[in-house]
Amino acid sequence: MVDQEKIKLATASIIEAIGEDNSREGLKNTPRRVAEMYAEIFSGLDADPKAELTVGFEEQHYEMVILRDIPFYSMCEHHFLPFYGVAHVGYIPHIGGRVVGASKLARVVEIFARRPQLQERMTKQIAEAIFEALNPDGVGVVVQAEHLCMVMRGIKKPGTTVITSAVRGSFRSKAVTRSEFLSLIQGK
């Protein structure tokens, strides 16, 4: 649970530390707004992504299921600056051909994105949650994102995209399955 009072105090301290006036018109309510924003963007800390995957349907579907271009926004834990982009998630159902609603996979992405994150960890967590909850034949996750810590500060390279992947089961053991997934998420 996000402690909004502590965030308000910390934000007021930061405003003061940079030499600004907390009572200035434009800054008066900033500590409250920042606290509310942090409660929203870090709401994934209190959510269980596997719980989203408990309701499924026995459809005898044994072919690849892919959600492509799932938009997300997250906060880099190193600088507390946003990174944002899209996630591509695919899986092959296992025995019984059990599938889950498409929105459930997008919710798993959202829950992990709404935590202080590293893109590499987030990609792995999405794949592992789906693999553990659905027990599919295989899972593939690719995340593409732009990091504002690389745009606004440091190296200052806007337009640079970081791409990470995580594969489990048949997506790891079968090159043809992995290739099919990668080809389908590219839309070619």
CSV table of C-alpha atoms in Angstrom, one decimal:
chain,number,residue,atom,x,y,z
A,1,MET,CA,0.0,0.0,0.0
A,2,VAL,CA,1.4,3.4,-1.1
A,3,ASP,CA,1.8,5.8,1.9
A,4,GLN,CA,0.6,9.0,0.2
A,5,GLU,CA,1.3,11.2,3.3
A,6,LYS,CA,5.0,10.2,3.2
A,7,ILE,CA,5.1,10.9,-0.5
A,8,LYS,CA,3.6,14.4,0.0
A,9,LEU,CA,6.2,15.2,2.6
A,10,ALA,CA,9.0,13.9,0.5
A,11,THR,CA,7.8,15.8,-2.6
A,12,ALA,CA,7.6,19.0,-0.5
A,13,SER,CA,11.2,18.4,0.6
A,14,ILE,CA,12.3,17.9,-3.0
A,15,ILE,CA,10.6,21.1,-4.1
A,16,GLU,CA,12.4,23.0,-1.3
A,17,ALA,CA,15.7,21.2,-2.0
A,18,ILE,CA,15.8,22.4,-5.6
A,19,GLY,CA,15.3,26.0,-4.4
A,20,GLU,CA,11.6,26.4,-5.2
A,21,ASP,CA,8.8,27.8,-3.0
A,22,ASN,CA,6.2,25.2,-1.9
A,23,SER,CA,3.6,28.0,-1.4
A,24,ARG,CA,3.9,29.2,-5.0
A,25,GLU,CA,0.6,29.0,-6.9
A,26,GLY,CA,1.7,26.3,-9.3
A,27,LEU,CA,3.4,24.2,-6.7
A,28,LYS,CA,0.9,24.4,-3.8
A,29,ASN,CA,-0.9,21.2,-4.7
A,30,THR,CA,2.0,19.4,-6.3
A,31,PRO,CA,2.8,17.1,-3.3
A,32,ARG,CA,-0.8,15.9,-3.3
A,33,ARG,CA,-0.8,15.4,-7.1
A,34,VAL,CA,2.5,13.5,-7.0
A,35,ALA,CA,1.2,11.3,-4.1
A,36,GLU,CA,-2.0,10.4,-6.0
A,37,MET,CA,0.0,9.7,-9.2
A,38,TYR,CA,2.4,7.4,-7.4
A,39,ALA,CA,-0.5,5.5,-5.8
A,40,GLU,CA,-1.8,4.9,-9.4
A,41,ILE,CA,1.4,4.1,-11.2
A,42,PHE,CA,2.7,1.8,-8.5
A,43,SER,CA,-0.7,0.0,-8.0
A,44,GLY,CA,0.9,-3.2,-9.3
A,45,LEU,CA,2.8,-3.7,-6.0
A,46,ASP,CA,-0.5,-4.8,-4.4
A,47,ALA,CA,-1.8,-7.0,-7.2
A,48,ASP,CA,-1.2,-10.6,-7.9
A,49,PRO,CA,-0.8,-11.1,-11.7
A,50,LYS,CA,-1.4,-14.9,-11.5
A,51,ALA,CA,-4.8,-14.2,-10.0
A,52,GLU,CA,-5.8,-12.7,-13.4
A,53,LEU,CA,-5.1,-16.0,-15.1
A,54,THR,CA,-7.3,-18.3,-12.9
A,55,VAL,CA,-10.4,-18.2,-15.2
A,56,GLY,CA,-9.9,-20.1,-18.4
A,57,PHE,CA,-11.8,-22.0,-21.0
A,58,GLU,CA,-11.2,-25.6,-22.2
A,59,GLU,CA,-11.4,-25.0,-26.0
A,60,GLN,CA,-9.1,-27.7,-27.3
A,61,HIS,CA,-7.0,-25.0,-29.0
A,62,TYR,CA,-3.5,-26.2,-29.4
A,63,GLU,CA,-2.1,-23.4,-31.6
A,64,MET,CA,-0.3,-20.2,-30.7
A,65,VAL,CA,-2.3,-17.4,-29.1
A,66,ILE,CA,-0.7,-13.9,-29.4
A,67,LEU,CA,-1.5,-10.5,-28.1
A,68,ARG,CA,0.6,-8.0,-30.0
A,69,ASP,CA,1.3,-4.3,-29.2
A,70,ILE,CA,0.0,-4.1,-25.6
A,71,PRO,CA,0.9,-0.6,-24.6
A,72,PHE,CA,2.4,0.0,-21.1
A,73,TYR,CA,4.0,2.6,-19.0
A,74,SER,CA,6.4,1.9,-16.2
A,75,MET,CA,9.0,3.6,-13.9
A,76,CYS,CA,12.7,2.7,-14.1
A,77,GLU,CA,13.8,1.9,-10.6
A,78,HIS,CA,17.2,3.5,-11.2
A,79,HIS,CA,16.1,7.1,-11.8
A,80,PHE,CA,12.3,7.0,-11.2
A,81,LEU,CA,11.8,8.2,-14.8
A,82,PRO,CA,9.2,6.5,-17.1
A,83,PHE,CA,9.9,3.9,-19.7
A,84,TYR,CA,7.1,3.0,-22.1
A,85,GLY,CA,6.4,0.9,-25.1
A,86,VAL,CA,4.6,-2.2,-26.1
A,87,ALA,CA,4.7,-5.8,-25.0
A,88,HIS,CA,4.0,-8.9,-27.2
A,89,VAL,CA,2.8,-12.0,-25.4
A,90,GLY,CA,2.2,-15.4,-26.9
A,91,TYR,CA,1.6,-18.9,-25.6
A,92,ILE,CA,0.6,-22.4,-26.8
A,93,PRO,CA,-2.1,-24.0,-24.7
A,94,HIS,CA,-1.2,-27.4,-23.2
A,95,ILE,CA,-3.3,-30.5,-22.4
A,96,GLY,CA,-7.0,-29.7,-22.7
A,97,GLY,CA,-6.3,-26.6,-24.9
A,98,ARG,CA,-7.1,-24.3,-22.0
A,99,VAL,CA,-7.1,-20.6,-23.0
A,100,VAL,CA,-7.7,-17.4,-21.1
A,101,GLY,CA,-9.4,-14.2,-22.1
A,102,ALA,CA,-7.1,-11.9,-24.1
A,103,SER,CA,-7.7,-9.0,-21.6
A,104,LYS,CA,-6.2,-11.2,-18.8
A,105,LEU,CA,-2.8,-11.3,-20.6
A,106,ALA,CA,-2.9,-7.5,-21.0
A,107,ARG,CA,-3.6,-7.2,-17.3
A,108,VAL,CA,-0.6,-9.3,-16.4
A,109,VAL,CA,1.6,-6.9,-18.4
A,110,GLU,CA,-0.1,-3.9,-16.7
A,111,ILE,CA,0.4,-5.3,-13.2
A,112,PHE,CA,4.1,-5.8,-13.7
A,113,ALA,CA,4.5,-2.5,-15.4
A,114,ARG,CA,2.9,-0.7,-12.4
A,115,ARG,CA,5.9,-1.4,-10.2
A,116,PRO,CA,9.4,0.2,-9.9
A,117,GLN,CA,11.0,-1.9,-12.7
A,118,LEU,CA,13.8,-2.9,-14.9
A,119,GLN,CA,12.6,-3.8,-18.4
A,120,GLU,CA,14.6,-7.1,-18.3
A,121,ARG,CA,13.0,-8.2,-15.0
A,122,MET,CA,9.5,-7.2,-16.2
A,123,THR,CA,9.8,-9.2,-19.4
A,124,LYS,CA,10.9,-12.3,-17.4
A,125,GLN,CA,8.2,-11.8,-14.7
A,126,ILE,CA,5.5,-11.7,-17.4
A,127,ALA,CA,6.7,-14.9,-19.0
A,128,GLU,CA,7.1,-16.7,-15.7
A,129,ALA,CA,3.7,-15.7,-14.4
A,130,ILE,CA,1.9,-16.9,-17.6
A,131,PHE,CA,4.0,-20.1,-17.7
A,132,GLU,CA,3.3,-21.0,-14.0
A,133,ALA,CA,-0.4,-20.0,-14.0
A,134,LEU,CA,-1.5,-21.6,-17.3
A,135,ASN,CA,1.0,-24.5,-17.6
A,136,PRO,CA,1.1,-24.0,-21.3
A,137,ASP,CA,3.3,-25.8,-23.8
A,138,GLY,CA,5.3,-22.6,-24.2
A,139,VAL,CA,5.4,-18.9,-23.6
A,140,GLY,CA,7.1,-16.0,-25.4
A,141,VAL,CA,7.3,-12.4,-24.4
A,142,VAL,CA,9.0,-9.5,-26.2
A,143,VAL,CA,9.0,-6.0,-24.8
A,144,GLN,CA,10.0,-2.9,-26.7
A,145,ALA,CA,10.4,0.4,-24.9
A,146,GLU,CA,11.9,3.9,-24.8
A,147,HIS,CA,13.5,5.0,-21.6
A,148,LEU,CA,13.3,8.6,-20.6
A,149,CYS,CA,16.4,8.2,-18.5
A,150,MET,CA,18.2,7.8,-21.8
A,151,VAL,CA,16.3,10.7,-23.4
A,152,MET,CA,16.3,13.4,-20.8
A,153,ARG,CA,19.6,12.8,-19.0
A,154,GLY,CA,22.9,11.0,-19.4
A,155,ILE,CA,23.4,9.9,-23.0
A,156,LYS,CA,20.4,11.9,-24.4
A,157,LYS,CA,19.5,9.5,-27.2
A,158,PRO,CA,15.8,10.0,-28.1
A,159,GLY,CA,14.3,7.3,-30.3
A,160,THR,CA,16.5,4.5,-28.9
A,161,THR,CA,14.4,1.4,-28.3
A,162,VAL,CA,15.4,-1.3,-25.8
A,163,ILE,CA,14.1,-4.8,-26.8
A,164,THR,CA,14.0,-7.7,-24.3
A,165,SER,CA,12.7,-11.2,-24.6
A,166,ALA,CA,11.8,-14.1,-22.4
A,167,VAL,CA,10.9,-17.6,-23.7
A,168,ARG,CA,9.8,-20.7,-21.8
A,169,GLY,CA,8.9,-24.2,-22.7
A,170,SER,CA,8.5,-25.0,-26.5
A,171,PHE,CA,9.3,-21.3,-27.3
A,172,ARG,CA,12.8,-22.0,-25.9
A,173,SER,CA,13.3,-25.6,-26.9
A,174,LYS,CA,12.0,-25.4,-30.5
A,175,ALA,CA,13.6,-22.9,-32.8
A,176,VAL,CA,10.7,-23.2,-35.3
A,177,THR,CA,8.2,-22.3,-32.6
A,178,ARG,CA,10.3,-19.3,-31.5
A,179,SER,CA,10.7,-18.2,-35.1
A,180,GLU,CA,6.9,-18.4,-35.8
A,181,PHE,CA,6.3,-16.2,-32.7
A,182,LEU,CA,8.9,-13.6,-33.7
A,183,SER,CA,7.6,-13.6,-37.2
A,184,LEU,CA,3.9,-13.1,-36.1
A,185,ILE,CA,4.7,-10.3,-33.7
A,186,GLN,CA,6.5,-8.4,-36.5
A,187,GLY,CA,3.3,-8.6,-38.5
A,188,LYS,CA,4.9,-10.0,-41.6
